[in-house]
Short mmCIF file of C-alpha atoms in Angstrom, two decimals:
data_model
loop_
_atom_site.label_atom_id
_atom_site.label_comp_id
_atom_site.label_asym_id
_atom_site.label_seq_id
_atom_site.Cartn_x
_atom_site.Cartn_y
_atom_site.Cartn_z
CA MET O 1 -111.55 109.56 -64.73
CA ALA O 2 -112.17 113.13 -65.64
CA VAL O 3 -110.27 114.37 -68.70
CA ALA O 4 -110.03 118.10 -69.71
CA GLU O 5 -111.30 119.02 -73.49
CA SER O 6 -108.31 120.30 -74.87
CA SER O 7 -106.69 119.89 -78.30
CA GLN O 8 -103.03 119.46 -76.87
CA ASN O 9 -104.02 116.84 -74.54
CA THR O 10 -107.07 114.66 -75.33
CA THR O 11 -107.04 111.03 -73.93
CA THR O 12 -108.63 108.22 -75.18
CA MET O 13 -108.61 104.52 -74.01
CA SER O 14 -108.40 103.39 -77.75
CA GLY O 15 -108.17 104.39 -81.24
CA HIS O 16 -111.90 104.33 -81.59
CA GLY O 17 -111.94 106.85 -78.96
CA ASP O 18 -110.54 109.86 -81.35
CA SER O 19 -113.16 109.87 -83.79
CA ASP O 20 -116.19 109.45 -81.06
CA LEU O 21 -114.71 112.59 -79.15
CA ASN O 22 -114.34 114.50 -82.37
CA ASN O 23 -117.62 113.94 -83.05
CA PHE O 24 -118.67 114.94 -79.72
CA ARG O 25 -117.04 118.23 -79.92
CA ARG O 26 -118.73 118.97 -83.49
CA ARG O 27 -122.00 118.30 -81.75
CA LYS O 28 -121.07 120.14 -78.38
CA PRO O 29 -118.57 122.79 -79.02
CA SER O 30 -119.30 124.65 -75.74
CA SER O 31 -119.41 122.10 -73.55
CA SER O 32 -117.70 122.38 -70.15
CA VAL O 33 -115.32 119.91 -68.35
CA ILE O 34 -114.96 119.01 -65.06
CA GLU O 35 -112.01 118.22 -63.32
CA PRO O 36 -111.01 117.42 -60.25
CA SER O 37 -109.04 120.18 -58.09
CA SER O 38 -108.13 120.87 -54.22
CA SER O 39 -111.36 122.42 -53.58
CA GLY O 40 -113.84 120.13 -55.85
CA PHE O 41 -114.44 119.47 -59.28
CA THR O 42 -113.92 122.72 -61.65
CA SER O 43 -114.58 123.27 -65.39
CA THR O 44 -111.83 124.33 -67.77
CA ASN O 45 -113.40 127.36 -68.47
CA GLY O 46 -112.47 128.33 -64.73
CA VAL O 47 -116.03 128.30 -63.36
CA PRO O 48 -116.33 126.18 -60.17
CA ALA O 49 -118.33 123.24 -60.25
CA THR O 50 -119.08 122.59 -56.58
CA GLY O 51 -122.71 123.67 -56.19
CA HIS O 52 -123.11 126.30 -58.70
CA VAL O 53 -122.57 124.63 -62.11
CA ALA O 54 -123.57 126.81 -64.85
CA GLU O 55 -125.50 128.65 -62.04
CA ASN O 56 -128.46 126.25 -62.57
CA ARG O 57 -128.76 123.28 -59.82
CA ASP O 58 -131.93 121.69 -61.03
CA GLN O 59 -130.22 120.78 -64.72
CA ASP O 60 -126.78 120.00 -63.72
CA ARG O 61 -125.92 116.91 -65.38
CA VAL O 62 -122.48 115.11 -65.84
CA GLY O 63 -122.11 113.62 -69.51
CA ALA O 64 -120.55 110.17 -70.12
CA MET O 65 -118.76 108.94 -73.01
CA GLU O 66 -117.56 105.35 -73.55
CA ASN O 67 -115.21 104.12 -76.01
CA ALA O 68 -114.79 100.68 -78.02
CA THR O 69 -113.38 99.11 -74.86
CA GLY O 70 -116.08 100.47 -72.24
CA SER O 71 -114.37 103.10 -70.75
CA VAL O 72 -116.20 106.31 -69.42
CA ASN O 73 -115.02 109.81 -69.81
CA LEU O 74 -117.11 112.04 -67.63
CA ILE O 75 -117.67 115.53 -69.44
CA GLY O 76 -119.86 118.51 -68.16
CA ASN O 77 -121.86 118.74 -71.19
CA GLY O 78 -124.49 120.44 -69.45
CA GLY O 79 -127.53 118.01 -70.36
CA GLY O 80 -126.71 114.67 -71.20
CA VAL O 81 -124.22 111.95 -71.76
CA VAL O 82 -122.78 110.85 -75.06
CA ILE O 83 -122.36 107.16 -75.53
CA GLY O 84 -120.20 106.47 -78.93
CA ASN O 85 -122.31 109.03 -81.47
CA GLU O 86 -125.39 108.66 -79.14
CA GLU O 87 -126.56 111.42 -77.12
CA LYS O 88 -128.80 110.66 -74.03
CA GLN O 89 -130.08 112.37 -70.92
CA VAL O 90 -128.45 111.33 -67.80
CA GLY O 91 -131.98 109.94 -66.69
CA GLU O 92 -132.04 107.78 -69.61
CA THR O 93 -128.42 106.21 -69.63
CA ASP O 94 -127.91 102.73 -68.70
CA ILE O 95 -127.15 102.58 -64.89
CA ARG O 96 -123.99 101.06 -65.54
CA PHE O 97 -122.72 104.32 -66.88
CA THR O 98 -124.84 107.13 -64.61
CA TYR O 99 -123.56 105.24 -61.45
CA ARG O 100 -119.52 104.54 -62.16
CA PRO O 101 -117.32 105.53 -59.03
CA SER O 102 -116.19 108.43 -61.02
CA PHE O 103 -119.58 110.25 -61.15
CA PRO O 104 -119.68 113.18 -59.04
CA ALA O 105 -122.06 112.35 -55.80
CA HIS O 106 -122.17 115.86 -54.52
CA ARG O 107 -123.02 118.50 -57.55
CA ARG O 108 -124.81 121.24 -55.56
CA VAL O 109 -125.54 123.20 -51.93
CA ARG O 110 -128.21 121.41 -50.15
CA GLU O 111 -129.31 122.04 -46.70
CA SER O 112 -130.39 119.30 -44.21
CA PRO O 113 -134.31 119.45 -44.31
CA LEU O 114 -134.70 120.04 -40.68
CA SER O 115 -132.47 123.19 -40.88
CA SER O 116 -133.66 126.62 -39.95
CA ASP O 117 -133.52 127.54 -43.93
CA ALA O 118 -135.05 124.69 -45.02
CA ILE O 119 -137.50 122.97 -42.67
CA PHE O 120 -140.42 125.13 -44.11
CA LYS O 121 -140.03 123.91 -47.57
CA GLN O 122 -140.57 120.53 -46.81
CA SER O 123 -143.69 118.24 -46.39
CA HIS O 124 -144.23 117.03 -42.54
CA ALA O 125 -146.95 114.80 -42.78
CA GLY O 126 -145.03 111.88 -41.74
CA LEU O 127 -144.27 113.68 -38.57
CA PHE O 128 -147.99 114.75 -38.26
CA ASN O 129 -148.98 111.30 -38.55
CA LEU O 130 -146.17 110.08 -35.94
CA CYS O 131 -148.07 112.66 -33.70
CA ILE O 132 -151.49 111.54 -34.10
CA VAL O 133 -150.17 107.75 -33.32
CA VAL O 134 -148.78 109.14 -30.36
CA LEU O 135 -151.67 110.99 -29.20
CA ILE O 136 -153.90 108.17 -29.71
CA ALA O 137 -151.15 105.91 -27.98
CA VAL O 138 -150.79 108.14 -24.89
CA ASN O 139 -154.59 109.04 -24.49
CA SER O 140 -155.65 105.72 -24.72
CA ARG O 141 -153.47 104.52 -21.88
CA LEU O 142 -154.83 107.76 -19.91
CA ILE O 143 -158.80 106.56 -20.86
CA ILE O 144 -158.20 102.95 -19.66
CA GLU O 145 -156.34 104.13 -16.29
CA ASN O 146 -158.93 106.52 -15.55
CA LEU O 147 -161.61 104.05 -15.93
CA MET O 148 -159.87 101.49 -13.76
CA LYS O 149 -159.43 104.30 -11.53
CA TYR O 150 -162.78 106.07 -11.21
CA GLY O 151 -165.31 104.00 -13.29
CA TRP O 152 -167.81 105.28 -15.47
CA LEU O 153 -168.58 108.73 -14.46
CA ILE O 154 -170.80 109.95 -17.21
CA ASP O 155 -173.76 112.10 -15.75
CA THR O 156 -176.40 112.85 -18.13
CA GLY O 157 -177.72 115.36 -15.93
CA PHE O 158 -175.34 117.99 -17.24
CA TRP O 159 -176.66 117.51 -20.80
CA PHE O 160 -180.44 116.45 -20.72
CA SER O 161 -182.66 115.81 -17.82
CA SER O 162 -186.25 115.11 -17.12
CA ARG O 163 -186.74 118.49 -15.84
CA SER O 164 -185.99 119.92 -19.18
CA LEU O 165 -188.30 117.60 -20.78
CA GLY O 166 -191.22 118.96 -18.90
CA ASP O 167 -190.03 122.96 -19.42
CA TRP O 168 -191.08 124.14 -22.70
CA SER O 169 -190.24 127.34 -22.65
CA ILE O 170 -186.49 126.69 -24.14
CA PHE O 171 -188.46 125.16 -27.24
CA MET O 172 -190.97 127.44 -27.78
CA CYS O 173 -188.62 130.41 -27.72
CA CYS O 174 -186.34 128.59 -30.49
CA LEU O 175 -189.84 128.28 -32.81
CA THR O 176 -191.00 131.73 -32.00
CA LEU O 177 -187.60 133.35 -33.12
CA PRO O 178 -188.27 133.69 -36.74
CA ILE O 179 -191.14 136.16 -35.89
CA PHE O 180 -188.23 138.73 -35.47
CA PRO O 181 -186.32 138.34 -39.14
CA LEU O 182 -190.10 138.46 -40.53
CA ALA O 183 -190.77 141.77 -38.46
CA ALA O 184 -187.54 143.04 -39.95
CA PHE O 185 -188.84 142.16 -43.79
CA ILE O 186 -192.08 143.99 -43.11
CA VAL O 187 -189.95 147.17 -41.95
CA GLU O 188 -188.17 147.15 -45.13
CA LYS O 189 -191.26 146.58 -47.25
CA LEU O 190 -192.74 149.61 -45.73
CA VAL O 191 -189.69 151.46 -46.53
CA GLN O 192 -189.45 150.56 -49.88
CA ARG O 193 -193.32 151.62 -50.57
CA ASN O 194 -192.73 155.05 -48.71
CA HIS O 195 -194.55 154.38 -45.90
CA ILE O 196 -192.00 154.87 -43.32
CA SER O 197 -189.00 157.42 -43.43
CA GLU O 198 -185.40 156.58 -43.13
CA LEU O 199 -185.03 157.56 -39.48
CA VAL O 200 -188.31 155.56 -38.55
CA ALA O 201 -187.03 152.53 -40.35
CA VAL O 202 -183.49 152.66 -38.18
CA LEU O 203 -185.24 153.00 -35.03
CA LEU O 204 -187.73 149.72 -35.82
CA HIS O 205 -184.88 147.86 -36.87
CA VAL O 206 -182.88 149.00 -33.57
CA ILE O 207 -186.23 147.49 -31.50
CA VAL O 208 -186.58 144.33 -33.37
CA SER O 209 -182.98 143.54 -33.21
CA THR O 210 -182.84 144.09 -29.54
CA ALA O 211 -185.65 142.44 -28.81
CA ALA O 212 -184.42 139.51 -30.57
CA VAL O 213 -181.49 138.83 -28.28
CA LEU O 214 -183.34 140.17 -24.97
CA TYR O 215 -186.37 137.52 -25.50
CA PRO O 216 -183.87 134.63 -24.87
CA VAL O 217 -182.09 136.05 -21.83
CA ILE O 218 -185.50 136.71 -20.34
CA VAL O 219 -186.84 133.19 -21.10
CA ILE O 220 -183.50 131.71 -19.82
CA LEU O 221 -183.38 133.71 -16.43
CA THR O 222 -187.26 132.50 -15.95
CA CYS O 223 -187.05 129.24 -15.99
CA ASP O 224 -185.16 126.07 -14.81
CA SER O 225 -183.53 124.34 -17.45
CA VAL O 226 -180.20 122.49 -18.00
CA TYR O 227 -177.27 124.83 -19.05
CA MET O 228 -176.57 123.52 -22.55
CA SER O 229 -180.30 123.94 -23.53
CA GLY O 230 -179.60 127.86 -22.11
CA VAL O 231 -176.34 127.88 -24.28
CA VAL O 232 -177.81 126.57 -27.49
CA LEU O 233 -180.89 129.03 -27.06
CA MET O 234 -178.64 132.11 -26.38
CA LEU O 235 -176.36 131.36 -29.16
CA PHE O 236 -179.18 131.39 -31.61
CA GLY O 237 -180.72 134.61 -30.12
CA CYS O 238 -176.94 136.30 -30.57
CA ILE O 239 -176.63 134.79 -34.26
CA MET O 240 -180.00 136.20 -34.94
CA TRP O 241 -179.36 139.91 -33.79
CA LEU O 242 -176.16 139.48 -35.83
CA LYS O 243 -177.88 138.40 -38.91
CA LEU O 244 -180.60 141.08 -38.23
CA VAL O 245 -178.25 143.83 -37.76
CA SER O 246 -176.34 142.98 -41.23
CA TYR O 247 -179.65 142.86 -42.85
CA ALA O 248 -180.44 146.35 -41.63
CA HIS O 249 -177.44 147.87 -42.46
CA THR O 250 -177.09 146.24 -45.72
CA SER O 251 -180.23 146.96 -47.04
CA SER O 252 -179.88 150.87 -45.93
CA ASP O 253 -176.68 151.13 -48.03
CA ILE O 254 -178.26 149.42 -51.27
CA ARG O 255 -181.19 151.74 -50.73
CA THR O 256 -178.47 154.38 -50.49
CA LEU O 257 -176.84 153.49 -53.64
CA ALA O 258 -179.97 153.15 -55.53
CA LYS O 259 -181.16 156.38 -54.72
CA SER O 260 -177.65 157.78 -55.94
CA GLY O 261 -178.41 156.36 -59.40
CA TYR O 262 -175.29 153.80 -59.04
CA LYS O 263 -176.12 150.72 -61.03
CA GLY O 264 -173.42 148.70 -59.95
CA ASP O 265 -170.93 146.57 -61.81
CA ALA O 266 -172.32 143.87 -63.90
CA HIS O 267 -168.77 142.00 -64.02
CA PRO O 268 -168.54 138.69 -62.12
CA ASN O 269 -165.75 139.66 -60.04
CA SER O 270 -167.08 142.94 -58.92
CA THR O 271 -167.20 143.47 -55.25
CA ILE O 272 -170.57 145.10 -55.81
CA VAL O 273 -172.84 142.89 -58.46
CA SER O 274 -176.34 144.93 -58.22
CA CYS O 275 -177.67 147.64 -56.58
CA SER O 276 -181.09 147.36 -57.27
CA TYR O 277 -183.25 147.72 -54.14
CA ASP O 278 -185.77 144.95 -54.25
CA VAL O 279 -186.96 143.55 -50.75
CA SER O 280 -187.41 139.81 -51.28
CA LEU O 281 -188.76 137.57 -48.35
CA LYS O 282 -186.76 134.36 -50.42
CA SER O 283 -183.63 136.15 -50.06
CA LEU O 284 -183.98 136.85 -46.41
CA ALA O 285 -185.13 133.40 -45.47
CA TYR O 286 -182.06 131.93 -47.25
CA PHE O 287 -179.74 134.35 -45.40
CA MET O 288 -181.22 133.17 -42.01
CA VAL O 289 -180.17 129.79 -42.28
CA ALA O 290 -177.24 130.25 -44.47
CA PRO O 291 -173.83 129.82 -42.63
CA THR O 292 -173.28 133.32 -42.88
CA LEU O 293 -173.73 136.60 -40.80
CA CYS O 294 -173.24 139.06 -43.83
CA TYR O 295 -176.31 139.60 -45.41
CA GLN O 296 -176.37 139.99 -49.42
CA PRO O 297 -178.91 139.65 -51.96
CA SER O 298 -177.26 136.61 -53.64
CA TYR O 299 -174.52 134.63 -52.90
CA PRO O 300 -172.42 131.97 -54.95
CA ARG O 301 -173.94 128.32 -55.21
CA SER O 302 -172.37 125.16 -55.60
CA SER O 303 -173.70 122.73 -58.50
CA CYS O 304 -175.45 120.08 -56.65
CA ILE O 305 -175.69 118.41 -53.15
CA ARG O 306 -173.39 115.89 -52.52
CA LYS O 307 -175.69 113.07 -50.33
CA GLY O 308 -172.79 110.48 -49.73
CA TRP O 309 -170.65 113.42 -48.44
CA VAL O 310 -173.31 114.91 -46.02
CA VAL O 311 -173.77 111.33 -44.59
CA ARG O 312 -169.98 110.84 -43.84
CA GLN O 313 -169.65 114.37 -42.12
CA PHE O 314 -172.65 113.60 -40.16
CA VAL O 315 -171.44 110.38 -38.72
CA LYS O 316 -167.87 112.51 -37.94
CA LEU O 317 -170.10 115.24 -36.36
CA ILE O 318 -171.75 112.70 -33.98
CA VAL O 319 -168.26 111.23 -33.10
CA PHE O 320 -166.80 114.46 -32.22
CA ILE O 321 -169.49 115.40 -30.37
CA GLY O 322 -169.94 112.21 -28.56
CA LEU O 323 -165.99 112.60 -27.76
CA MET O 324 -166.56 116.23 -26.53
CA GLY O 325 -169.13 114.69 -24.17
CA PHE O 326 -166.78 112.07 -22.92
CA ILE O 327 -163.92 114.09 -22.06
CA ILE O 328 -166.22 116.87 -20.36
CA GLU O 329 -167.69 113.98 -18.10
CA GLN O 330 -164.96 111.83 -17.44
CA TYR O 331 -162.13 114.46 -17.22
CA ILE O 332 -163.11 117.99 -16.75
CA ASN O 333 -165.84 117.66 -14.43
CA PRO O 334 -164.03 115.69 -11.64
CA ILE O 335 -161.46 118.04 -11.71
CA VAL O 336 -163.02 121.10 -11.32
CA ARG O 337 -165.24 119.27 -8.56
CA ASN O 338 -162.04 118.50 -6.51
CA SER O 339 -160.61 121.91 -7.06
CA LYS O 340 -160.45 125.32 -4.94
CA HIS O 341 -161.68 128.66 -6.29
CA PRO O 342 -158.69 129.99 -7.96
CA LEU O 343 -158.79 133.04 -6.60
CA LYS O 344 -159.25 132.12 -3.01
CA GLY O 345 -156.51 129.40 -2.32
CA ASP O 346 -153.05 128.34 -2.41
CA PHE O 347 -151.30 130.12 -5.81
CA LEU O 348 -149.16 127.00 -6.48
CA TYR O 349 -152.28 124.81 -5.92
CA ALA O 350 -154.31 127.20 -8.12
CA ILE O 351 -151.56 126.82 -10.96
CA GLU O 352 -151.42 123.14 -10.45
CA ARG O 353 -155.11 123.01 -11.15
CA VAL O 354 -155.15 125.15 -14.28
CA LEU O 355 -152.29 122.96 -15.78
CA LYS O 356 -154.12 119.87 -14.93
CA LEU O 357 -157.19 121.01 -16.63
CA SER O 358 -155.55 122.58 -19.72
CA VAL O 359 -155.13 119.54 -21.64
CA PRO O 360 -158.59 118.01 -21.56
CA ASN O 361 -159.83 121.35 -22.23
CA LEU O 362 -157.96 121.98 -25.06
CA TYR O 363 -159.12 118.94 -26.47
CA VAL O 364 -162.50 119.80 -25.92
CA TRP O 365 -161.88 123.38 -27.64
CA LEU O 366 -160.15 121.40 -30.74
CA CYS O 367 -163.19 119.06 -30.88
CA MET O 368 -165.49 122.24 -30.66
CA PHE O 369 -163.83 124.12 -33.36
CA TYR O 370 -163.73 120.85 -35.56
CA SER O 371 -167.39 120.13 -35.31
CA PHE O 372 -168.94 123.35 -35.60
CA PHE O 373 -166.81 125.21 -37.65
CA HIS O 374 -165.85 122.48 -40.25
CA LEU O 375 -168.46 119.98 -40.11
CA TRP O 376 -171.52 121.51 -39.11
CA LEU O 377 -170.90 124.77 -41.10
CA ASN O 378 -169.96 122.46 -44.14
CA ILE O 379 -172.84 120.17 -43.88
CA LEU O 380 -175.17 123.25 -43.62
CA ALA O 381 -173.56 124.66 -46.65
CA GLU O 382 -173.41 121.54 -48.62
CA LEU O 383 -177.58 121.08 -48.15
CA LEU O 384 -178.20 124.77 -49.15
CA ARG O 385 -175.43 124.94 -51.61
CA PHE O 386 -173.71 127.88 -50.25
CA GLY O 387 -170.46 128.29 -52.00
CA ASP O 388 -168.43 130.28 -49.98
CA ARG O 389 -167.06 127.86 -47.42
CA GLU O 390 -163.91 129.85 -45.86
CA PHE O 391 -165.44 129.59 -42.20
CA TYR O 392 -161.67 129.51 -40.74
CA LYS O 393 -158.46 129.86 -42.01
CA ASP O 394 -154.96 128.78 -40.84
CA TRP O 395 -155.17 130.37 -37.25
CA TRP O 396 -152.93 127.60 -35.74
CA ASN O 397 -150.22 129.41 -37.71
CA ALA O 398 -151.36 132.89 -36.39
CA LYS O 399 -147.88 134.89 -35.09
CA THR O 400 -150.04 137.58 -33.05
CA VAL O 401 -153.06 137.64 -30.93
CA ALA O 402 -154.65 139.61 -33.74
CA GLU O 403 -154.19 137.29 -36.52
CA TYR O 404 -155.76 134.61 -34.62
CA TRP O 405 -158.91 136.81 -34.29
CA LYS O 406 -158.64 137.54 -37.81
CA MET O 407 -158.64 133.88 -38.77
CA TRP O 408 -160.33 131.52 -36.71
CA ASN O 409 -163.95 132.46 -37.00
CA MET O 410 -164.25 134.00 -40.58
CA PRO O 411 -168.45 134.81 -40.31
CA VAL O 412 -167.89 136.82 -36.75
CA HIS O 413 -164.53 138.22 -38.26
CA ARG O 414 -166.19 139.32 -41.84
CA TRP O 415 -169.30 140.84 -39.99
CA MET O 416 -167.21 143.15 -37.65
CA VAL O 417 -164.96 144.39 -40.44
CA ARG O 418 -168.28 145.10 -42.29
CA HIS O 419 -170.56 146.48 -40.08
CA LEU O 420 -168.52 147.73 -37.43
CA TYR O 421 -164.93 148.47 -37.91
CA PHE O 422 -164.84 150.19 -41.04
CA PRO O 423 -168.54 152.32 -40.04
CA CYS O 424 -166.31 153.19 -37.08
CA LEU O 425 -163.25 154.58 -39.10
CA ARG O 426 -165.85 156.21 -41.67
CA ASN O 427 -167.48 158.18 -38.65
CA GLY O 428 -163.98 159.58 -37.60
CA ILE O 429 -162.94 157.52 -34.90
CA PRO O 430 -159.30 156.33 -34.88
CA LYS O 431 -158.26 152.74 -35.58
CA GLU O 432 -157.67 151.94 -32.02
CA GLY O 433 -160.80 152.98 -30.89
CA ALA O 434 -162.33 150.99 -33.50
CA ILE O 435 -160.63 147.85 -32.37
CA ILE O 436 -161.21 148.49 -28.86
CA ILE O 437 -164.78 148.56 -29.91
CA ALA O 438 -164.73 145.38 -31.82
CA PHE O 439 -163.22 143.84 -28.67
CA LEU O 440 -166.39 145.34 -26.44
CA VAL O 441 -169.26 143.87 -28.68
CA SER O 442 -167.02 140.52 -28.90
CA GLY O 443 -166.66 140.65 -24.98
CA ALA O 444 -170.47 141.19 -24.27
CA PHE O 445 -171.70 138.41 -26.68
CA HIS O 446 -169.21 136.13 -25.10
CA GLU O 447 -170.69 137.17 -21.66
CA LEU O 448 -174.24 136.66 -22.72
CA CYS O 449 -173.74 132.91 -23.80
CA ILE O 450 -172.13 132.18 -20.81
CA ALA O 451 -173.20 133.98 -17.88
CA VAL O 452 -176.77 133.99 -18.96
CA PRO O 453 -177.20 130.18 -19.00
CA CYS O 454 -175.34 129.96 -15.73
CA HIS O 455 -177.15 132.52 -14.22
CA VAL O 456 -173.46 133.96 -12.90
CA PHE O 457 -173.20 137.30 -13.77
CA LYS O 458 -169.28 138.11 -12.76
CA LEU O 459 -168.20 139.16 -16.18
CA TRP O 460 -165.48 136.79 -16.41
CA ALA O 461 -165.60 136.08 -19.87
CA PHE O 462 -166.01 139.82 -20.87
CA ILE O 463 -162.50 140.26 -18.98
CA GLY O 464 -161.00 137.62 -20.52
CA ILE O 465 -162.00 139.30 -24.01
CA MET O 466 -160.90 142.38 -22.90
CA PHE O 467 -157.74 140.76 -21.77
CA GLN O 468 -157.01 140.46 -25.52
CA VAL O 469 -156.58 143.93 -26.33
CA PRO O 470 -153.22 144.46 -24.61
CA LEU O 471 -152.19 140.83 -25.70
CA VAL O 472 -152.45 142.15 -29.36
CA LEU O 473 -150.32 144.98 -28.51
CA ILE O 474 -147.42 142.63 -26.62
CA THR O 475 -147.63 140.02 -29.73
CA ASN O 476 -147.34 142.84 -31.93
CA TYR O 477 -144.02 144.00 -30.24
CA LEU O 478 -142.36 140.94 -30.35
CA GLN O 479 -143.18 139.87 -33.55
CA GLU O 480 -141.49 143.23 -34.70
CA LYS O 481 -138.68 142.96 -32.04
CA PHE O 482 -137.76 139.21 -32.69
CA SER O 483 -139.06 138.91 -36.33
CA ASN O 484 -139.78 135.07 -35.42
CA SER O 485 -142.83 133.79 -36.16
CA MET O 486 -142.70 131.21 -33.94
CA VAL O 487 -142.25 133.41 -30.51
CA GLY O 488 -145.81 134.95 -31.11
CA ASN O 489 -147.24 131.76 -31.92
CA MET O 490 -145.99 130.22 -28.77
CA ILE O 491 -147.50 133.14 -26.85
CA PHE O 492 -150.92 132.73 -28.65
CA TRP O 493 -150.72 128.85 -27.38
CA PHE O 494 -149.74 129.17 -24.22
CA ILE O 495 -152.14 132.24 -23.09
CA PHE O 496 -155.12 131.59 -24.83
CA CYS O 497 -155.39 127.75 -24.43
CA ILE O 498 -153.00 126.68 -21.44
CA LEU O 499 -153.76 129.38 -19.04
CA GLY O 500 -156.87 131.63 -20.16
CA GLN O 501 -159.75 128.99 -20.97
CA PRO O 502 -159.12 126.74 -17.55
CA MET O 503 -158.79 129.63 -15.51
CA CYS O 504 -162.34 131.14 -16.83
CA VAL O 505 -163.96 127.38 -16.67
CA LEU O 506 -162.58 127.51 -12.61
CA LEU O 507 -164.00 130.80 -12.21
CA TYR O 508 -167.43 129.88 -13.55
CA TYR O 509 -167.74 126.61 -12.13
CA HIS O 510 -167.15 127.81 -8.52
CA ASP O 511 -169.58 130.72 -8.97
CA LEU O 512 -172.07 128.60 -10.03
CA ILE O 513 -171.53 125.88 -7.24
CA ASN O 514 -171.65 129.23 -4.63
CA LEU O 515 -175.19 130.27 -5.99
CA LYS O 516 -176.32 126.58 -5.95
CA GLU O 517 -175.35 126.54 -2.28
CA LYS O 518 -177.00 129.88 -1.28
#
């Protein structure tokens, strides 16, 4: 039973209770007492005790006092209980006092864990584990059903063939690509020694970087190799171009700052550590193999190489690459072989094919992201002791398409911001124009990496990238209008992963088949 702290009305169960209560009053003169009322518990000082007792939810406590006969008086003393002459915190009291029937069970306002106000404040690790278990169970059944119905459909010709073994052009092209960084280093050395002017150096860097990307294109188009070999070589060529542009642009900027007499800032957290113009072959070689596209003379480094960790990540990499190959051969290839051209057939049939292809395509895309951006880049960073390993951010939570492009591929995003977007702004190009130029460059390289190995130039990849520009505007508008992060996120997942990528796969596949039949 709750009692009111009042000199006129103090109830005790025995003679010993008076002295105990007096001792309690002398120690806690400002105690508030909780009384039952029609609307809930109320303290004697008039403050409601429903959900905001003393305006402190986390430290809401109800005291308990036991007299000689064992009865308990509940007094809200703000932090503990009094048992006889001894005060204890609620968490330290005997369970027979804390969990008495008269002890208040509801002492503050609380939301349900899945309510809209509290859902993002909770951990959902258990639900995530449940989703993983369900996915494994469902897809295991589908894999078994597919194998029972169609048998083993793996065809190694898509990945590797005896024809590619006899064609050394792709392999030799990969081995000779380092001549372009060496040429860029020679150009910088000539500039450092004042043998050539700044304008001539810029012209030579343009020639070297352009040759670095055209060389793989010419090799792939003149030889007949499997598609994956061409894709890998084209990726190497595009990465080489991006690195060479960053090397030339950064070196030119450091050279300009050095000539102006700017010494940089020696503070460890400074954005510019040193502006001393020093052309080093060692720093260029490290940059060419490091998991970054932005050149700088030095990088943050880790303390050591974790060999056991590298082995574990490498095993994961092999497993996920094998999983990608299995999904492509067992699911995606049969679907696209049995489909019509999405732009030349029945509309409903095309939608059905796209939706059927969307799920295995999404699995492959997620496996590719995890294999390359997480496993491979982290393995490379560990072996090179490269410290900054933010290769991606939480792009899966992107509220708009613009946020997705800023978070899912951080090396390319940093390159775009550093060497394209802000230079455009500094040269008077408006923000919208700079964004369009960035998407134009991105679309061109996506088209090169897909169209050149397939020998199909229909610009589907380029069109798909440029279609992102209106999607950026649409998702930004919806985000501002509805102020709901889930709207833009769902639109991003649907358009990008469910509709866009499967459509591109079907378009390129049928154009490739038509090319072979000619």
